[in-house]
Amino acid sequence: MPHIASHRWSHPASRAPRALHDWLVHPGSLTARLIARFPDFRVRLLRQHYAMPCRDELKALGMPRPALAVVREVVLLSGDTPLVFAHSVMPREALMHGFGSIRRQGTKPLGATLFANPRVQRSQLAFRGLDRRHTLYRRASAAVGPLPARLWARRSRFELFNARILVTEVFLPATLR
């Protein structure tokens, strides 16, 4: 499976703070790891609607031209403490051919669905530092309130047959506790 690094998304995560490195590079389910560390884990669905993906998301998904996709945004929490802001892009084709059950995901963690299916393949992880200029930083801040000047994110593509979805996870300060 080809990697998904593009402008400013890179490999490896060596520029990230040492305390966050293990969270960023963990190859398994982030959901399972958060549940193990934070027993009061829950998902707050912010939105799931059709929208235009960003240019680099289109490229990472191999979409030849701009098209609407389902964009899902959630906050993963421990009780009321936000841990991760997650942003997923799901092209219509992916929802019709392989990932159809995600339309009814609601507050169920997406990771639980993706990692439960052994046929789903995951791309290499890509990493990026985000600041106030980045759309995902601003969306995370709107969802959870004031944030430090820099956050770190990772993203990967999940594939089931020819269906692809892109998942970006933005790590919030409480993850480091």
PDB file of C-alpha atoms in Angstrom:
ATOM      1  CA  MET A   1       0.000   0.000   0.000  1.00  0.00           C
ATOM      2  CA  PRO A   2       1.545   3.363  -0.945  1.00  0.00           C
ATOM      3  CA  HIS A   3       2.240   5.892   1.790  1.00  0.00           C
ATOM      4  CA  ILE A   4       0.115   9.011   2.205  1.00  0.00           C
ATOM      5  CA  ALA A   5       2.699  11.648   2.998  1.00  0.00           C
ATOM      6  CA  SER A   6       2.141  14.865   1.145  1.00  0.00           C
ATOM      7  CA  HIS A   7       3.087  18.478   1.594  1.00  0.00           C
ATOM      8  CA  ARG A   8       3.970  18.935   5.270  1.00  0.00           C
ATOM      9  CA  TRP A   9       2.783  15.444   6.305  1.00  0.00           C
ATOM     10  CA  SER A  10       5.875  13.325   6.800  1.00  0.00           C
ATOM     11  CA  HIS A  11       7.575  10.242   8.155  1.00  0.00           C
ATOM     12  CA  PRO A  12       8.906   9.713  10.796  1.00  0.00           C
ATOM     13  CA  ALA A  13       7.510  11.472  13.857  1.00  0.00           C
ATOM     14  CA  SER A  14      10.963  12.437  15.096  1.00  0.00           C
ATOM     15  CA  ARG A  15      10.145  16.151  15.419  1.00  0.00           C
ATOM     16  CA  ALA A  16       7.275  15.495  17.824  1.00  0.00           C
ATOM     17  CA  PRO A  17       7.800  15.913  21.581  1.00  0.00           C
ATOM     18  CA  ARG A  18       9.292  12.818  23.160  1.00  0.00           C
ATOM     19  CA  ALA A  19       6.321  12.467  25.554  1.00  0.00           C
ATOM     20  CA  LEU A  20       3.938  12.194  22.595  1.00  0.00           C
ATOM     21  CA  HIS A  21       6.066   9.957  20.381  1.00  0.00           C
ATOM     22  CA  ASP A  22       4.634   6.612  21.598  1.00  0.00           C
ATOM     23  CA  TRP A  23       1.073   7.849  21.022  1.00  0.00           C
ATOM     24  CA  LEU A  24       1.886   9.019  17.512  1.00  0.00           C
ATOM     25  CA  VAL A  25       3.701   5.927  16.265  1.00  0.00           C
ATOM     26  CA  HIS A  26       1.524   3.258  17.895  1.00  0.00           C
ATOM     27  CA  PRO A  27       0.438   1.049  14.961  1.00  0.00           C
ATOM     28  CA  GLY A  28      -2.642  -0.459  16.579  1.00  0.00           C
ATOM     29  CA  SER A  29      -6.024   0.937  17.471  1.00  0.00           C
ATOM     30  CA  LEU A  30      -5.808   4.324  19.164  1.00  0.00           C
ATOM     31  CA  THR A  31      -9.302   3.691  20.526  1.00  0.00           C
ATOM     32  CA  ALA A  32      -8.203   0.479  22.270  1.00  0.00           C
ATOM     33  CA  ARG A  33      -5.143   2.209  23.701  1.00  0.00           C
ATOM     34  CA  LEU A  34      -7.182   5.154  24.999  1.00  0.00           C
ATOM     35  CA  ILE A  35      -9.743   2.812  26.588  1.00  0.00           C
ATOM     36  CA  ALA A  36      -6.938   0.925  28.360  1.00  0.00           C
ATOM     37  CA  ARG A  37      -5.396   4.162  29.695  1.00  0.00           C
ATOM     38  CA  PHE A  38      -8.573   6.167  30.330  1.00  0.00           C
ATOM     39  CA  PRO A  39     -11.409   3.997  31.740  1.00  0.00           C
ATOM     40  CA  ASP A  40     -14.004   6.797  31.374  1.00  0.00           C
ATOM     41  CA  PHE A  41     -13.460   6.842  27.597  1.00  0.00           C
ATOM     42  CA  ARG A  42     -16.299   8.064  25.420  1.00  0.00           C
ATOM     43  CA  VAL A  43     -16.922   9.620  21.998  1.00  0.00           C
ATOM     44  CA  ARG A  44     -18.667  12.945  21.368  1.00  0.00           C
ATOM     45  CA  LEU A  45     -19.888  13.243  17.788  1.00  0.00           C
ATOM     46  CA  LEU A  46     -19.449  16.817  16.583  1.00  0.00           C
ATOM     47  CA  ARG A  47     -20.621  16.433  12.995  1.00  0.00           C
ATOM     48  CA  GLN A  48     -20.974  13.962  10.191  1.00  0.00           C
ATOM     49  CA  HIS A  49     -21.982  15.577   6.916  1.00  0.00           C
ATOM     50  CA  TYR A  50     -21.104  15.946   3.238  1.00  0.00           C
ATOM     51  CA  ALA A  51     -18.316  18.468   2.649  1.00  0.00           C
ATOM     52  CA  MET A  52     -15.433  19.161   0.301  1.00  0.00           C
ATOM     53  CA  PRO A  53     -12.188  17.543   1.507  1.00  0.00           C
ATOM     54  CA  CYS A  54      -8.995  19.604   1.620  1.00  0.00           C
ATOM     55  CA  ARG A  55      -6.666  19.339  -1.367  1.00  0.00           C
ATOM     56  CA  ASP A  56      -4.111  17.217   0.505  1.00  0.00           C
ATOM     57  CA  GLU A  57      -6.902  14.891   1.688  1.00  0.00           C
ATOM     58  CA  LEU A  58      -8.050  14.396  -1.907  1.00  0.00           C
ATOM     59  CA  LYS A  59      -4.481  13.510  -2.860  1.00  0.00           C
ATOM     60  CA  ALA A  60      -4.057  11.101   0.084  1.00  0.00           C
ATOM     61  CA  LEU A  61      -7.281   9.343  -0.901  1.00  0.00           C
ATOM     62  CA  GLY A  62      -6.311   9.165  -4.573  1.00  0.00           C
ATOM     63  CA  MET A  63      -9.386  11.145  -5.593  1.00  0.00           C
ATOM     64  CA  PRO A  64      -8.733  12.539  -9.081  1.00  0.00           C
ATOM     65  CA  ARG A  65     -10.837  15.679  -8.687  1.00  0.00           C
ATOM     66  CA  PRO A  66     -12.698  17.578  -5.999  1.00  0.00           C
ATOM     67  CA  ALA A  67     -15.837  15.790  -4.902  1.00  0.00           C
ATOM     68  CA  LEU A  68     -18.036  15.763  -1.840  1.00  0.00           C
ATOM     69  CA  ALA A  69     -17.250  13.220   0.844  1.00  0.00           C
ATOM     70  CA  VAL A  70     -18.685  12.452   4.251  1.00  0.00           C
ATOM     71  CA  VAL A  71     -16.607  14.255   6.859  1.00  0.00           C
ATOM     72  CA  ARG A  72     -16.913  12.943  10.415  1.00  0.00           C
ATOM     73  CA  GLU A  73     -15.503  14.851  13.359  1.00  0.00           C
ATOM     74  CA  VAL A  74     -15.473  13.603  16.921  1.00  0.00           C
ATOM     75  CA  VAL A  75     -13.752  14.289  20.206  1.00  0.00           C
ATOM     76  CA  LEU A  76     -12.451  11.292  22.133  1.00  0.00           C
ATOM     77  CA  LEU A  77     -12.781  12.000  25.837  1.00  0.00           C
ATOM     78  CA  SER A  78     -12.069  10.646  29.280  1.00  0.00           C
ATOM     79  CA  GLY A  79     -15.173  11.725  31.146  1.00  0.00           C
ATOM     80  CA  ASP A  80     -15.354  15.403  30.184  1.00  0.00           C
ATOM     81  CA  THR A  81     -11.619  15.754  29.420  1.00  0.00           C
ATOM     82  CA  PRO A  82     -10.838  15.951  25.673  1.00  0.00           C
ATOM     83  CA  LEU A  83      -8.006  13.658  24.575  1.00  0.00           C
ATOM     84  CA  VAL A  84      -8.102  13.536  20.761  1.00  0.00           C
ATOM     85  CA  PHE A  85      -9.893  15.443  18.022  1.00  0.00           C
ATOM     86  CA  ALA A  86     -10.516  13.063  15.105  1.00  0.00           C
ATOM     87  CA  HIS A  87     -11.362  14.051  11.537  1.00  0.00           C
ATOM     88  CA  SER A  88     -12.282  11.386   8.979  1.00  0.00           C
ATOM     89  CA  VAL A  89     -12.946  11.754   5.255  1.00  0.00           C
ATOM     90  CA  MET A  90     -15.038   9.096   3.557  1.00  0.00           C
ATOM     91  CA  PRO A  91     -15.676   9.366  -0.196  1.00  0.00           C
ATOM     92  CA  ARG A  92     -19.145   8.324  -1.361  1.00  0.00           C
ATOM     93  CA  GLU A  93     -17.641   5.340  -3.167  1.00  0.00           C
ATOM     94  CA  ALA A  94     -16.127   4.073   0.082  1.00  0.00           C
ATOM     95  CA  LEU A  95     -19.504   4.223   1.798  1.00  0.00           C
ATOM     96  CA  MET A  96     -21.158   2.355  -1.072  1.00  0.00           C
ATOM     97  CA  HIS A  97     -18.404  -0.249  -1.551  1.00  0.00           C
ATOM     98  CA  GLY A  98     -16.998  -1.551   1.704  1.00  0.00           C
ATOM     99  CA  PHE A  99     -17.496   0.963   4.511  1.00  0.00           C
ATOM    100  CA  GLY A 100     -21.291   1.362   4.357  1.00  0.00           C
ATOM    101  CA  SER A 101     -21.848   0.609   8.043  1.00  0.00           C
ATOM    102  CA  ILE A 102     -19.885   3.741   8.993  1.00  0.00           C
ATOM    103  CA  ARG A 103     -22.843   5.886   7.956  1.00  0.00           C
ATOM    104  CA  ARG A 104     -24.589   4.709  11.119  1.00  0.00           C
ATOM    105  CA  GLN A 105     -21.511   4.924  13.374  1.00  0.00           C
ATOM    106  CA  GLY A 106     -22.954   7.555  15.713  1.00  0.00           C
ATOM    107  CA  THR A 107     -20.922   7.712  18.924  1.00  0.00           C
ATOM    108  CA  LYS A 108     -19.343   4.297  18.403  1.00  0.00           C
ATOM    109  CA  PRO A 109     -15.562   4.721  17.976  1.00  0.00           C
ATOM    110  CA  LEU A 110     -14.529   4.468  14.322  1.00  0.00           C
ATOM    111  CA  GLY A 111     -11.377   2.622  15.370  1.00  0.00           C
ATOM    112  CA  ALA A 112     -13.474  -0.161  16.888  1.00  0.00           C
ATOM    113  CA  THR A 113     -15.143  -0.708  13.515  1.00  0.00           C
ATOM    114  CA  LEU A 114     -11.980  -0.466  11.408  1.00  0.00           C
ATOM    115  CA  PHE A 115      -9.780  -2.699  13.543  1.00  0.00           C
ATOM    116  CA  ALA A 116     -12.526  -5.301  14.008  1.00  0.00           C
ATOM    117  CA  ASN A 117     -12.375  -6.219  10.322  1.00  0.00           C
ATOM    118  CA  PRO A 118      -9.200  -8.183   9.501  1.00  0.00           C
ATOM    119  CA  ARG A 119      -9.613  -7.378   5.781  1.00  0.00           C
ATOM    120  CA  VAL A 120      -9.144  -3.645   6.392  1.00  0.00           C
ATOM    121  CA  GLN A 121      -5.577  -2.571   5.611  1.00  0.00           C
ATOM    122  CA  ARG A 122      -3.935   0.519   7.042  1.00  0.00           C
ATOM    123  CA  SER A 123      -1.367   2.696   5.299  1.00  0.00           C
ATOM    124  CA  GLN A 124       1.822   3.925   6.872  1.00  0.00           C
ATOM    125  CA  LEU A 125       1.246   6.704   9.395  1.00  0.00           C
ATOM    126  CA  ALA A 126       2.072  10.306   8.458  1.00  0.00           C
ATOM    127  CA  PHE A 127       2.665  13.079  11.000  1.00  0.00           C
ATOM    128  CA  ARG A 128       2.432  16.831  11.224  1.00  0.00           C
ATOM    129  CA  GLY A 129       2.643  19.633  13.741  1.00  0.00           C
ATOM    130  CA  LEU A 130      -0.393  21.931  13.616  1.00  0.00           C
ATOM    131  CA  ASP A 131      -0.736  25.545  14.662  1.00  0.00           C
ATOM    132  CA  ARG A 132      -3.511  28.152  14.511  1.00  0.00           C
ATOM    133  CA  ARG A 133      -3.129  28.480  10.738  1.00  0.00           C
ATOM    134  CA  HIS A 134      -4.273  24.902  10.122  1.00  0.00           C
ATOM    135  CA  THR A 135      -7.970  24.147   9.642  1.00  0.00           C
ATOM    136  CA  LEU A 136      -7.891  21.091  11.916  1.00  0.00           C
ATOM    137  CA  TYR A 137      -6.249  23.082  14.718  1.00  0.00           C
ATOM    138  CA  ARG A 138      -9.026  25.672  14.468  1.00  0.00           C
ATOM    139  CA  ARG A 139     -11.739  22.992  14.408  1.00  0.00           C
ATOM    140  CA  ALA A 140     -10.245  21.265  17.445  1.00  0.00           C
ATOM    141  CA  SER A 141     -10.058  24.582  19.278  1.00  0.00           C
ATOM    142  CA  ALA A 142     -13.682  25.386  18.401  1.00  0.00           C
ATOM    143  CA  ALA A 143     -14.706  21.979  19.780  1.00  0.00           C
ATOM    144  CA  VAL A 144     -12.728  21.941  23.028  1.00  0.00           C
ATOM    145  CA  GLY A 145     -11.623  25.496  23.793  1.00  0.00           C
ATOM    146  CA  PRO A 146      -8.194  27.156  24.022  1.00  0.00           C
ATOM    147  CA  LEU A 147      -5.215  25.004  23.040  1.00  0.00           C
ATOM    148  CA  PRO A 148      -1.422  25.335  23.196  1.00  0.00           C
ATOM    149  CA  ALA A 149       0.296  27.025  20.247  1.00  0.00           C
ATOM    150  CA  ARG A 150       1.234  23.673  18.624  1.00  0.00           C
ATOM    151  CA  LEU A 151      -0.482  20.312  18.444  1.00  0.00           C
ATOM    152  CA  TRP A 152       0.623  17.091  16.780  1.00  0.00           C
ATOM    153  CA  ALA A 153      -1.488  14.956  14.478  1.00  0.00           C
ATOM    154  CA  ARG A 154      -1.173  11.702  12.641  1.00  0.00           C
ATOM    155  CA  ARG A 155      -3.157  10.361   9.761  1.00  0.00           C
ATOM    156  CA  SER A 156      -3.533   7.138   7.884  1.00  0.00           C
ATOM    157  CA  ARG A 157      -5.650   5.687   5.148  1.00  0.00           C
ATOM    158  CA  PHE A 158      -7.779   2.596   5.691  1.00  0.00           C
ATOM    159  CA  GLU A 159      -8.626   0.402   2.712  1.00  0.00           C
ATOM    160  CA  LEU A 160     -11.152  -2.346   2.206  1.00  0.00           C
ATOM    161  CA  PHE A 161     -10.908  -3.715  -1.323  1.00  0.00           C
ATOM    162  CA  ASN A 162     -10.917  -0.482  -3.417  1.00  0.00           C
ATOM    163  CA  ALA A 163     -12.688   1.643  -0.789  1.00  0.00           C
ATOM    164  CA  ARG A 164     -10.531   4.179   1.068  1.00  0.00           C
ATOM    165  CA  ILE A 165     -11.106   6.456   4.027  1.00  0.00           C
ATOM    166  CA  LEU A 166      -8.677   8.892   5.632  1.00  0.00           C
ATOM    167  CA  VAL A 167      -8.484   9.303   9.408  1.00  0.00           C
ATOM    168  CA  THR A 168      -6.608  12.167  11.087  1.00  0.00           C
ATOM    169  CA  GLU A 169      -6.119  12.207  14.852  1.00  0.00           C
ATOM    170  CA  VAL A 170      -5.091  15.430  16.589  1.00  0.00           C
ATOM    171  CA  PHE A 171      -3.605  14.811  20.026  1.00  0.00           C
ATOM    172  CA  LEU A 172      -4.776  17.199  22.738  1.00  0.00           C
ATOM    173  CA  PRO A 173      -2.766  18.105  25.880  1.00  0.00           C
ATOM    174  CA  ALA A 174      -4.576  15.700  28.245  1.00  0.00           C
ATOM    175  CA  THR A 175      -3.234  12.717  26.279  1.00  0.00           C
ATOM    176  CA  LEU A 176       0.175  13.373  27.815  1.00  0.00           C
ATOM    177  CA  ARG A 177      -0.976  12.968  31.419  1.00  0.00           C
TER     178      ARG A 177
END
